[in-house]
Amino acid sequence: DAGVTQSPTHLIKTRGQHVTLRCSPISGHKSVSWYQQVLGQGPQFIFQYYEKEERGRGNFPDRFSARQFPNYSSELNVNALLLGDSALYLCASSLNPGEGPTYEQYFGPGTRLTVT
Amino acid sequence: DQQVKQNSPSLSVQEGRISILNCDYTNSMFDYFLWYKKYPAEGPTFLISISSIKDKNEDGRFTVFLNKSAKHLSLHIVPSQPGDSAVYFCAASAYTSGTYKYIFGTGTRLKVLA
């Protein structure tokens, strides 16, 4: 069974540009979360979506947005890129948010974004 | 404001001995705690979790202990194996104001020496 997949694997963008990252959850999982991980830090929570609705949001500016599609895949969009947006972006899927063991999130390999 | 803290950036343990990784948190609203393991160039892998209504959860070689009064949890690995060498993240979740939040610590790098 396929795990969480993310595309692209690596991406290089210029300051001010826009980027779209994609994630496909584990089959049967209806919740997708996005995290940003900079070197030497733990993952920082950006968004959680469940059944196409936003169910959680971290402390990120409005330049960050996301959506979830009917097939439960998700996109993370970042506008007006800054150098500080350079990081590993992780997607995680789970059965449901906040229901006992279904808190357990399964992570994809991430997309490495470099902003120059 | 780091709500989940892993104060030991690294830990070295001999193979076969016990590894104890610690995590402290400040937010009493957290209701579920999780440990993840991360190898280089991979996403974090779920290891074990514990609800705030419990004080211990065991899964094979891994046991998580929760001390709510001290706002402290720990992960015990017994016996430690070289394959356990990785970065371990403690994470906590809370449901407040109709939304979920997940907070990760900064990680502890465990090295198990053969």
Tab-separated table of C-alpha atoms in Angstrom:
chain	number	residue	atom	x	y	z
A	1	ASP	CA	0.000	0.000	0.000
A	2	ALA	CA	1.383	3.418	-0.962
A	3	GLY	CA	2.288	5.823	1.784
A	4	VAL	CA	1.910	9.580	1.687
A	5	THR	CA	3.330	10.983	-1.527
A	6	GLN	CA	4.471	14.538	-2.155
A	7	SER	CA	5.518	16.397	-5.274
A	8	PRO	CA	7.827	17.808	-6.297
A	9	THR	CA	10.760	16.441	-4.307
A	10	HIS	CA	12.845	19.561	-4.710
A	11	LEU	CA	12.043	23.055	-5.898
A	12	ILE	CA	14.011	26.246	-6.400
A	13	LYS	CA	12.147	29.545	-6.594
A	14	THR	CA	13.009	33.231	-6.594
A	15	ARG	CA	11.866	35.759	-4.017
A	16	GLY	CA	8.406	37.123	-4.808
A	17	GLN	CA	7.327	34.076	-6.788
A	18	HIS	CA	4.480	31.732	-5.965
A	19	VAL	CA	4.745	27.998	-5.287
A	20	THR	CA	2.284	25.092	-5.152
A	21	LEU	CA	3.133	21.880	-3.329
A	22	ARG	CA	1.071	18.732	-3.642
A	23	CYS	CA	0.254	15.832	-1.368
A	24	SER	CA	-1.645	12.566	-1.738
A	25	PRO	CA	-2.651	10.891	1.533
A	26	ILE	CA	-2.673	7.226	2.396
A	27	SER	CA	-5.695	5.502	0.894
A	28	GLY	CA	-8.612	5.787	3.315
A	29	HIS	CA	-7.175	8.764	5.179
A	30	LYS	CA	-9.404	11.813	5.059
A	31	SER	CA	-7.269	14.319	6.931
A	32	VAL	CA	-4.162	16.061	5.628
A	33	SER	CA	-1.846	18.356	7.553
A	34	TRP	CA	1.007	20.542	6.374
A	35	TYR	CA	4.192	21.332	8.279
A	36	GLN	CA	7.262	23.470	7.669
A	37	GLN	CA	10.584	22.210	8.970
A	38	VAL	CA	13.662	24.392	8.949
A	39	LEU	CA	17.084	22.962	9.660
A	40	GLY	CA	17.643	22.097	13.309
A	41	GLN	CA	13.995	22.576	14.290
A	42	GLY	CA	10.988	20.360	14.664
A	43	PRO	CA	8.133	20.501	12.158
A	44	GLN	CA	5.932	23.581	12.551
A	45	PHE	CA	2.227	23.088	12.001
A	46	ILE	CA	0.748	25.140	9.151
A	47	PHE	CA	-2.703	23.709	8.345
A	48	GLN	CA	-4.951	20.716	8.823
A	49	TYR	CA	-7.771	19.814	6.462
A	50	TYR	CA	-10.493	17.237	6.930
A	51	GLU	CA	-13.253	16.529	4.443
A	52	LYS	CA	-12.166	19.582	2.434
A	53	GLU	CA	-12.569	21.935	5.375
A	54	GLU	CA	-9.861	23.683	7.343
A	55	ARG	CA	-9.785	22.184	10.839
A	56	GLY	CA	-6.549	23.634	12.174
A	57	ARG	CA	-4.200	26.527	11.519
A	58	GLY	CA	-0.778	27.391	12.880
A	59	ASN	CA	0.848	30.810	13.195
A	60	PHE	CA	1.706	31.454	9.574
A	61	PRO	CA	0.978	34.594	7.509
A	62	ASP	CA	-1.842	34.815	4.983
A	63	ARG	CA	0.682	34.212	2.197
A	64	PHE	CA	0.223	30.558	3.089
A	65	SER	CA	-2.986	28.877	1.981
A	66	ALA	CA	-4.132	25.339	1.311
A	67	ARG	CA	-7.041	23.344	0.055
A	68	GLN	CA	-8.202	19.747	-0.023
A	69	PHE	CA	-9.844	18.075	-2.958
A	70	PRO	CA	-12.726	15.531	-3.096
A	71	ASN	CA	-10.177	12.700	-3.433
A	72	TYR	CA	-8.566	14.000	-0.175
A	73	SER	CA	-5.358	15.124	-1.872
A	74	SER	CA	-4.177	18.575	-0.932
A	75	GLU	CA	-2.227	21.568	-2.169
A	76	LEU	CA	-0.219	24.065	-0.175
A	77	ASN	CA	0.238	27.453	-1.807
A	78	VAL	CA	2.731	30.101	-0.776
A	79	ASN	CA	2.625	33.555	-2.356
A	80	ALA	CA	5.270	36.282	-2.446
A	81	LEU	CA	8.043	33.936	-1.403
A	82	LEU	CA	10.649	35.149	1.055
A	83	LEU	CA	14.122	33.778	1.674
A	84	GLY	CA	12.887	32.599	5.073
A	85	ASP	CA	10.365	30.303	3.405
A	86	SER	CA	13.227	27.991	2.439
A	87	ALA	CA	12.501	24.770	4.300
A	88	LEU	CA	11.337	21.185	4.062
A	89	TYR	CA	7.557	21.098	3.681
A	90	LEU	CA	5.986	17.976	5.084
A	91	CYS	CA	2.550	16.596	4.469
A	92	ALA	CA	0.967	14.151	6.898
A	93	SER	CA	-2.235	12.167	6.624
A	94	SER	CA	-4.449	10.615	9.257
A	95	LEU	CA	-7.806	8.864	9.388
A	96	ASN	CA	-9.537	11.689	11.191
A	97	PRO	CA	-8.395	14.608	13.253
A	98	GLY	CA	-8.584	14.409	16.997
A	99	GLU	CA	-10.188	11.045	17.577
A	100	GLY	CA	-7.927	9.016	19.828
A	101	PRO	CA	-5.469	6.890	17.868
A	102	THR	CA	-6.465	8.711	14.721
A	103	TYR	CA	-4.324	11.593	15.933
A	104	GLU	CA	-1.553	9.471	14.554
A	105	GLN	CA	-0.207	11.175	11.490
A	106	TYR	CA	1.821	9.528	8.781
A	107	PHE	CA	4.312	11.759	7.036
A	108	GLY	CA	5.455	11.937	3.460
A	109	PRO	CA	9.120	12.447	2.506
A	110	GLY	CA	8.647	16.188	2.085
A	111	THR	CA	9.342	18.813	-0.550
A	112	ARG	CA	12.591	20.723	-0.183
A	113	LEU	CA	11.930	24.360	-1.163
A	114	THR	CA	14.825	26.717	-1.730
A	115	VAL	CA	14.107	30.412	-2.230
A	116	THR	CA	16.912	32.462	-3.742
B	1	ASP	CA	7.285	30.569	22.896
B	2	GLN	CA	8.338	26.931	22.709
B	3	GLN	CA	5.416	25.003	24.193
B	4	VAL	CA	7.076	21.615	23.706
B	5	LYS	CA	10.710	21.344	24.710
B	6	GLN	CA	13.293	18.660	24.213
B	7	ASN	CA	16.216	19.991	26.192
B	8	SER	CA	18.730	17.340	25.161
B	9	PRO	CA	19.788	17.851	21.547
B	10	SER	CA	21.689	14.561	21.528
B	11	LEU	CA	22.079	11.313	23.420
B	12	SER	CA	24.490	8.387	23.042
B	13	VAL	CA	23.697	4.941	24.442
B	14	GLN	CA	25.394	1.568	24.233
B	15	GLU	CA	23.591	-1.174	22.322
B	16	GLY	CA	21.426	-3.258	24.632
B	17	ARG	CA	21.064	-0.529	27.252
B	18	ILE	CA	18.048	1.676	27.900
B	19	SER	CA	17.560	4.941	26.009
B	20	ILE	CA	15.493	7.590	27.770
B	21	LEU	CA	14.364	10.613	25.786
B	22	ASN	CA	12.654	13.451	27.624
B	23	CYS	CA	10.105	16.076	26.694
B	24	ASP	CA	8.532	18.922	28.671
B	25	TYR	CA	5.466	20.925	27.779
B	26	THR	CA	3.865	24.075	29.088
B	27	ASN	CA	0.285	24.026	27.767
B	28	SER	CA	-2.125	22.126	30.009
B	29	MET	CA	-4.634	22.022	27.104
B	30	PHE	CA	-2.623	19.367	25.277
B	31	ASP	CA	-4.638	16.158	25.277
B	32	TYR	CA	-2.566	13.779	23.182
B	33	PHE	CA	1.158	13.219	22.917
B	34	LEU	CA	3.132	11.425	20.258
B	35	TRP	CA	6.700	10.396	19.512
B	36	TYR	CA	8.129	10.318	16.028
B	37	LYS	CA	11.412	9.006	14.698
B	38	LYS	CA	13.141	10.626	11.744
B	39	TYR	CA	15.919	9.286	9.551
B	40	PRO	CA	17.828	11.617	7.219
B	41	ALA	CA	16.028	12.424	3.957
B	42	GLU	CA	12.768	10.872	5.187
B	43	GLY	CA	9.647	12.252	6.778
B	44	PRO	CA	9.022	11.555	10.494
B	45	THR	CA	7.673	8.085	11.299
B	46	PHE	CA	5.043	7.635	13.991
B	47	LEU	CA	6.355	5.575	16.902
B	48	ILE	CA	4.015	5.628	19.863
B	49	SER	CA	1.385	7.872	21.441
B	50	ILE	CA	-0.386	8.458	24.721
B	51	SER	CA	-3.625	10.116	25.698
B	52	SER	CA	-3.560	12.656	28.512
B	53	ILE	CA	-5.871	10.413	30.544
B	54	LYS	CA	-3.193	7.724	30.762
B	55	ASP	CA	0.229	7.668	32.370
B	56	LYS	CA	1.854	4.844	30.442
B	57	ASN	CA	1.653	3.198	27.061
B	58	GLU	CA	3.820	0.328	25.912
B	59	ASP	CA	4.490	-1.081	22.471
B	60	GLY	CA	7.218	-3.675	22.222
B	61	ARG	CA	10.559	-2.106	23.066
B	62	PHE	CA	9.007	1.369	23.330
B	63	THR	CA	7.241	2.783	26.385
B	64	VAL	CA	5.997	6.314	26.848
B	65	PHE	CA	5.410	7.716	30.331
B	66	LEU	CA	3.333	10.805	31.015
B	67	ASN	CA	3.551	12.841	34.225
B	68	LYS	CA	0.824	15.444	33.904
B	69	SER	CA	1.565	17.198	37.178
B	70	ALA	CA	5.128	17.785	36.039
B	71	LYS	CA	4.087	18.357	32.413
B	72	HIS	CA	6.710	15.861	31.397
B	73	LEU	CA	6.821	12.820	29.190
B	74	SER	CA	9.545	10.386	28.366
B	75	LEU	CA	10.209	7.676	25.823
B	76	HIS	CA	12.040	4.557	26.968
B	77	ILE	CA	13.629	2.221	24.439
B	78	VAL	CA	14.713	-1.130	25.827
B	79	PRO	CA	16.926	-2.691	24.638
B	80	SER	CA	18.423	-0.055	22.359
B	81	GLN	CA	19.568	-1.208	18.921
B	82	PRO	CA	21.867	0.476	16.380
B	83	GLY	CA	18.856	0.821	14.027
B	84	ASP	CA	17.244	3.092	16.619
B	85	SER	CA	19.807	5.782	15.805
B	86	ALA	CA	17.727	8.685	14.507
B	87	VAL	CA	16.253	12.026	15.538
B	88	TYR	CA	13.287	11.651	17.881
B	89	PHE	CA	10.561	14.293	18.040
B	90	CYS	CA	8.042	14.696	20.795
B	91	ALA	CA	4.718	16.219	19.681
B	92	ALA	CA	1.569	17.387	21.433
B	93	SER	CA	-1.884	18.209	20.177
B	94	ALA	CA	-4.738	20.332	21.474
B	95	TYR	CA	-8.251	21.111	20.336
B	96	THR	CA	-9.111	24.674	21.266
B	97	SER	CA	-11.502	27.272	19.853
B	98	GLY	CA	-12.810	24.748	17.343
B	99	THR	CA	-9.472	24.035	15.745
B	100	TYR	CA	-6.624	21.601	16.183
B	101	LYS	CA	-3.015	22.502	16.767
B	102	TYR	CA	0.013	20.263	16.728
B	103	ILE	CA	3.265	21.343	18.334
B	104	PHE	CA	6.559	19.535	17.862
B	105	GLY	CA	9.701	19.753	19.959
B	106	THR	CA	13.074	20.475	18.405
B	107	GLY	CA	14.185	16.857	18.492
B	108	THR	CA	16.815	14.704	20.195
B	109	ARG	CA	19.422	12.908	18.130
B	110	LEU	CA	19.905	9.392	19.502
B	111	LYS	CA	23.034	7.459	18.660
B	112	VAL	CA	23.143	3.810	19.675
B	113	LEU	CA	26.700	2.551	19.775
B	114	ALA	CA	27.410	-1.047	18.749
